[in-house]
Amino acid sequence: MDNNKETKERLIESARAEFSEKGYTKASLRKICADAGVTTGALYFFFKDKENLFAAIVEQPFNELKSLLLGHFTSEKEMSLSEMYAHIDGGHDELSAALIHHLYANYEAFMLLLTKAQGTRFESAVDEMVDMTDKTYRAMAESMARQLPNKQVNSYMLHWLSHMIIDAFIHLVTHEPDESRAVGIMSRIMDFYVRSWVELVLEGK
Amino acid sequence: MDNNKETKERLIESARAEFSEKGYTKASLRKICADAGVTTGALYFFFKDKENLFAAIVEQPFNELKSLLLGHFTSEKEMSLSEMYAHIDGGHDELSAALIHHLYANYEAFMLLLTKAQGTRFESAVDEMVDMTDKTYRAMAESMARQLPNKQVNSYMLHWLSHMIIDAFIHLVTHEPDESRAVGIMSRIMDFYVRSWVELVLEGK
Amino acid sequence: MDNNKETKERLIESARAEFSEKGYTKASLRKICADAGVTTGALYFFFKDKENLFAAIVEQPFNELKSLLLGHFTSEKEMSLSEMYAHIDGGHDELSAALIHHLYANYEAFMLLLTKAQGTRFESAVDEMVDMTDKTYRAMAESMARQLPNKQVNSYMLHWLSHMIIDAFIHLVTHEPDESRAVGIMSRIMDFYVRSWVELVLEGK
Amino acid sequence: MDNNKETKERLIESARAEFSEKGYTKASLRKICADAGVTTGALYFFFKDKENLFAAIVEQPFNELKSLLLGHFTSEKEMSLSEMYAHIDGGHDELSAALIHHLYANYEAFMLLLTKAQGTRFESAVDEMVDMTDKTYRAMAESMARQLPNKQVNSYMLHWLSHMIIDAFIHLVTHEPDESRAVGIMSRIMDFYVRSWVELVLEGK
DNA sequence: TATGAATGAGATTTCATTCAT
DNA sequence: CATGAATGAAATCTCATTCAT
């Protein structure tokens, strides 16, 4: 038993393992406690309940991810079309590198969040992220549409592309273990994605 | 109590509702039986166990879907580049219309399969479909690479695009309730996908 | 499926197998019916309940065995000592041969009765047989004691020897598959038993 | 409710009663818990499962009994015939007194073990004991046969006598409640048994 | 004769959670 | 900070049995 590590840390570690193996609902708190070398009572000193324990693993990384997503784009100020194109082109690599770094730095937490959260309040995490992306780019798309003649936003495509971009990140983190390679791949995907974006989201009125 | 409908039918219907609401693992057989107006014993006359009940809802539509995916593309015969391009361009609309029709005809079953199957043997259904797509197109991609100078297949991109296309279908069925609109949307997405494919999958050696 | 054999016969056969394998309590009527190729309802046409089914296998052989045991010795008439000795010595071989024949002729039934009847009204079958033997020989022992000076019956020994003789038969049928060899063995055991009996059952007052 | 006694003790006591009444398989854990004044969950804090609860009652006494049986006779060293006879004669009273004491000291446990264990891993306890006795005496019998002219071991009789001796103990504990009387009875049986042993086990070649 | 369907009670086991110490 | 004990509800599943057809 790792008596050096604090009990709370050991609990979080065995929770990670158990949630990963069985998924949230089927995971057993007894097993988690036994693996951590404590009794169930101890768990309840540190965590309010099962969901809270799960949250202790995924919540902070998730919130930071949301901050990254939100912080990137300030939808307040109105931009000109050329400013926008520049912003899109230049901004993506920075953003995606930061996102990728964050994802890989919290690899296990995001694995849990993305694939084992059914039954928790995080089960719609992907949807949340998609919605944030959707909102962020909707503002921009609408501004663009206003500045171009006879163009309007195709809501379905906007949403789907938001989904696609989030999925691209998830796919990356679940399939490519090496972070620097991941940055390269994502750069290529993003280039392509940016070019497609205007074409798919804006359609003739 | 719906005494007209057969008991088995009623059980399947309340199972559908309960699985949809709570997910496979948290769904309660008691509740399902109570909703169907029978005792738990009755369920076990018709279904071997909980997983078997879930399978009774999703298995057949899933198998048919896999047949559709497999049947579409005969990877055996070697094609010329131009045949391939034609095949890609033309083939997709037929396939996707058939797929979309099948998905919408079994709407609830696919919802369960795609979003509530954690804990069952179907929990990797998406992966399976992605792998099938991946295999199908890998053969074509490699054939293309052989016919073009200095080109090779980028495995990561191939797999990601397979994921993307499957996700596109899932996204469609989970976001667009109208089937004919869905066909229109998918046609546009497929155009985009085909272009992406050629551009991203084959890279300079 | 053995469609020649009557259903009842098939049911009894699969019941024998299931009871042998699992013991009465853990045996499953469903399994018995399935093995016999009928549904549970059919069983209840032929047998009142589970115990009745078990009885259908063991009751008749058991009753016949009890008749054999009882018929052998007519405790009514008073015998002289010498008649008694003669009876004991000579009678045993006939009796035991008849018993052994009956046991082997109904081998499986007695296996069930002796080792798998826990939970049925037959669970005290061995005790019953021991008691019958005890009663039979008690009468004789007491008559003997009356005809001998300063002798009395040791009840414990009488009962234990009754137990021993029944156990000898059971041991035989559960350990020696060949009937004719069994007769030889039992002859030797009986010699021994007769001597033991005289020596142990009658003790000084 | 007996709040003085520890819960575990109360559980074991009501388990003893329930197992005695219904046999292992038909015994109800619900009833045991209710009788002990706790909920079913409490039982699983102390015992892994139903069989483990049964084992908690019978296992230790059974193991001690086996130790007694094994410890008694050291089959290693070769003895002369006269040593053997002395050993047999003298050894039995000690051994049997120790055995009887142990049996009576754990009266209820052995009742369960011997008559209610069907369905548990102890269901062959009697066979185990018989086999131990058989092995122990086989060595001695074979050594004897080697030292006598034209004699060989009759395996069937050896095994039967082993059975008989074990049965004698079981019969004693199930029929004679008074321990000191039991010692007296067993002494007499053993005398007799020892004399018979040579006669029955060794036969002419 | 036998089926197919259903009952209703009961089985063992597991769970998250609580709390006095 | 942690234990050991216990709760109480719920879980899935199996059982012998019944009965209309």
mmCIF file of N, CA and C (backbone and C1' of nucleotides) in Angstrom, chain A residues 27-30 40 44 49-50, chain E residues 13-20:
data_model
loop_
_atom_site.group_PDB
_atom_site.id
_atom_site.type_symbol
_atom_site.label_atom_id
_atom_site.label_comp_id
_atom_site.label_asym_id
_atom_site.label_seq_id
_atom_site.Cartn_x
_atom_site.Cartn_y
_atom_site.Cartn_z
ATOM 1 N N ALA A 27 -19.394 0.845 -11.978
ATOM 2 C CA ALA A 27 -18.247 0.914 -11.071
ATOM 3 C C ALA A 27 -18.719 0.751 -9.627
ATOM 4 N N SER A 28 -17.915 0.082 -8.824
ATOM 5 C CA SER A 28 -18.293 -0.184 -7.439
ATOM 6 C C SER A 28 -17.437 0.622 -6.467
ATOM 7 N N LEU A 29 -18.107 1.385 -5.624
ATOM 8 C CA LEU A 29 -17.372 2.188 -4.644
ATOM 9 C C LEU A 29 -16.609 1.285 -3.681
ATOM 10 N N ARG A 30 -17.199 0.163 -3.334
ATOM 11 C CA ARG A 30 -16.503 -0.792 -2.476
ATOM 12 C C ARG A 30 -15.161 -1.170 -3.064
ATOM 13 N N THR A 40 -15.222 2.119 3.092
ATOM 14 C CA THR A 40 -16.114 3.045 2.385
ATOM 15 C C THR A 40 -16.339 4.342 3.147
ATOM 16 N N TYR A 44 -16.346 8.823 2.040
ATOM 17 C CA TYR A 44 -17.362 9.850 2.270
ATOM 18 C C TYR A 44 -16.846 11.004 3.112
ATOM 19 N N ASP A 49 -20.577 12.153 -2.675
ATOM 20 C CA ASP A 49 -21.201 10.921 -3.161
ATOM 21 C C ASP A 49 -20.461 10.423 -4.402
ATOM 22 N N LYS A 50 -21.030 9.414 -5.027
ATOM 23 C CA LYS A 50 -20.340 8.782 -6.150
ATOM 24 C C LYS A 50 -20.089 9.785 -7.278
ATOM 25 P P DT E 13 -25.151 -15.838 -2.778
ATOM 26 O "O5'" DT E 13 -25.016 -14.331 -3.247
ATOM 27 C "C5'" DT E 13 -25.237 -14.034 -4.608
ATOM 28 C "C4'" DT E 13 -25.439 -12.552 -4.777
ATOM 29 C "C3'" DT E 13 -24.357 -11.672 -4.143
ATOM 30 O "O3'" DT E 13 -23.592 -11.148 -5.204
ATOM 31 C "C1'" DT E 13 -26.526 -10.737 -3.935
ATOM 32 P P DT E 14 -22.287 -10.366 -4.934
ATOM 33 O "O5'" DT E 14 -22.730 -8.861 -5.126
ATOM 34 C "C5'" DT E 14 -23.403 -8.515 -6.321
ATOM 35 C "C4'" DT E 14 -23.875 -7.095 -6.186
ATOM 36 C "C3'" DT E 14 -22.810 -6.177 -5.583
ATOM 37 O "O3'" DT E 14 -22.615 -5.116 -6.501
ATOM 38 C "C1'" DT E 14 -24.897 -5.863 -4.524
ATOM 39 P P DC E 15 -21.439 -4.124 -6.356
ATOM 40 O "O5'" DC E 15 -22.195 -2.757 -6.096
ATOM 41 C "C5'" DC E 15 -23.446 -2.553 -6.747
ATOM 42 C "C4'" DC E 15 -24.238 -1.520 -6.002
ATOM 43 C "C3'" DC E 15 -23.397 -0.510 -5.246
ATOM 44 O "O3'" DC E 15 -23.110 0.557 -6.130
ATOM 45 C "C1'" DC E 15 -25.309 -1.213 -3.975
ATOM 46 P P DA E 16 -21.931 1.525 -5.791
ATOM 47 O "O5'" DA E 16 -22.708 2.674 -5.008
ATOM 48 C "C5'" DA E 16 -23.833 3.261 -5.630
ATOM 49 C "C4'" DA E 16 -24.629 4.044 -4.611
ATOM 50 C "C3'" DA E 16 -23.864 5.187 -3.948
ATOM 51 O "O3'" DA E 16 -24.770 6.264 -3.782
ATOM 52 C "C1'" DA E 16 -24.573 3.646 -2.299
ATOM 53 P P DT E 17 -24.214 7.634 -3.224
ATOM 54 O "O5'" DT E 17 -24.536 7.504 -1.668
ATOM 55 C "C5'" DT E 17 -25.856 7.169 -1.280
ATOM 56 C "C4'" DT E 17 -25.897 6.854 0.203
ATOM 57 C "C3'" DT E 17 -25.156 7.845 1.108
ATOM 58 O "O3'" DT E 17 -26.139 8.539 1.871
ATOM 59 C "C1'" DT E 17 -24.873 5.595 1.797
ATOM 60 P P DT E 18 -25.732 9.737 2.804
ATOM 61 O "O5'" DT E 18 -25.763 9.047 4.243
ATOM 62 C "C5'" DT E 18 -26.892 8.264 4.597
ATOM 63 C "C4'" DT E 18 -26.674 7.687 5.984
ATOM 64 C "C3'" DT E 18 -26.050 8.656 6.988
ATOM 65 O "O3'" DT E 18 -26.827 8.575 8.175
ATOM 66 C "C1'" DT E 18 -24.821 6.653 6.944
ATOM 67 P P DC E 19 -26.843 9.791 9.154
ATOM 68 O "O5'" DC E 19 -26.120 9.150 10.415
ATOM 69 C "C5'" DC E 19 -26.413 7.806 10.775
ATOM 70 C "C4'" DC E 19 -25.370 7.296 11.750
ATOM 71 C "C3'" DC E 19 -24.651 8.424 12.515
ATOM 72 O "O3'" DC E 19 -24.511 8.012 13.863
ATOM 73 C "C1'" DC E 19 -23.079 7.021 11.504
ATOM 74 P P DA E 20 -24.862 9.015 15.026
ATOM 75 O "O5'" DA E 20 -24.418 8.138 16.284
ATOM 76 C "C5'" DA E 20 -24.774 6.759 16.328
ATOM 77 C "C4'" DA E 20 -23.608 5.916 16.820
ATOM 78 C "C3'" DA E 20 -22.822 6.525 17.981
ATOM 79 O "O3'" DA E 20 -22.476 5.471 18.868
ATOM 80 C "C1'" DA E 20 -21.365 6.162 16.158
#
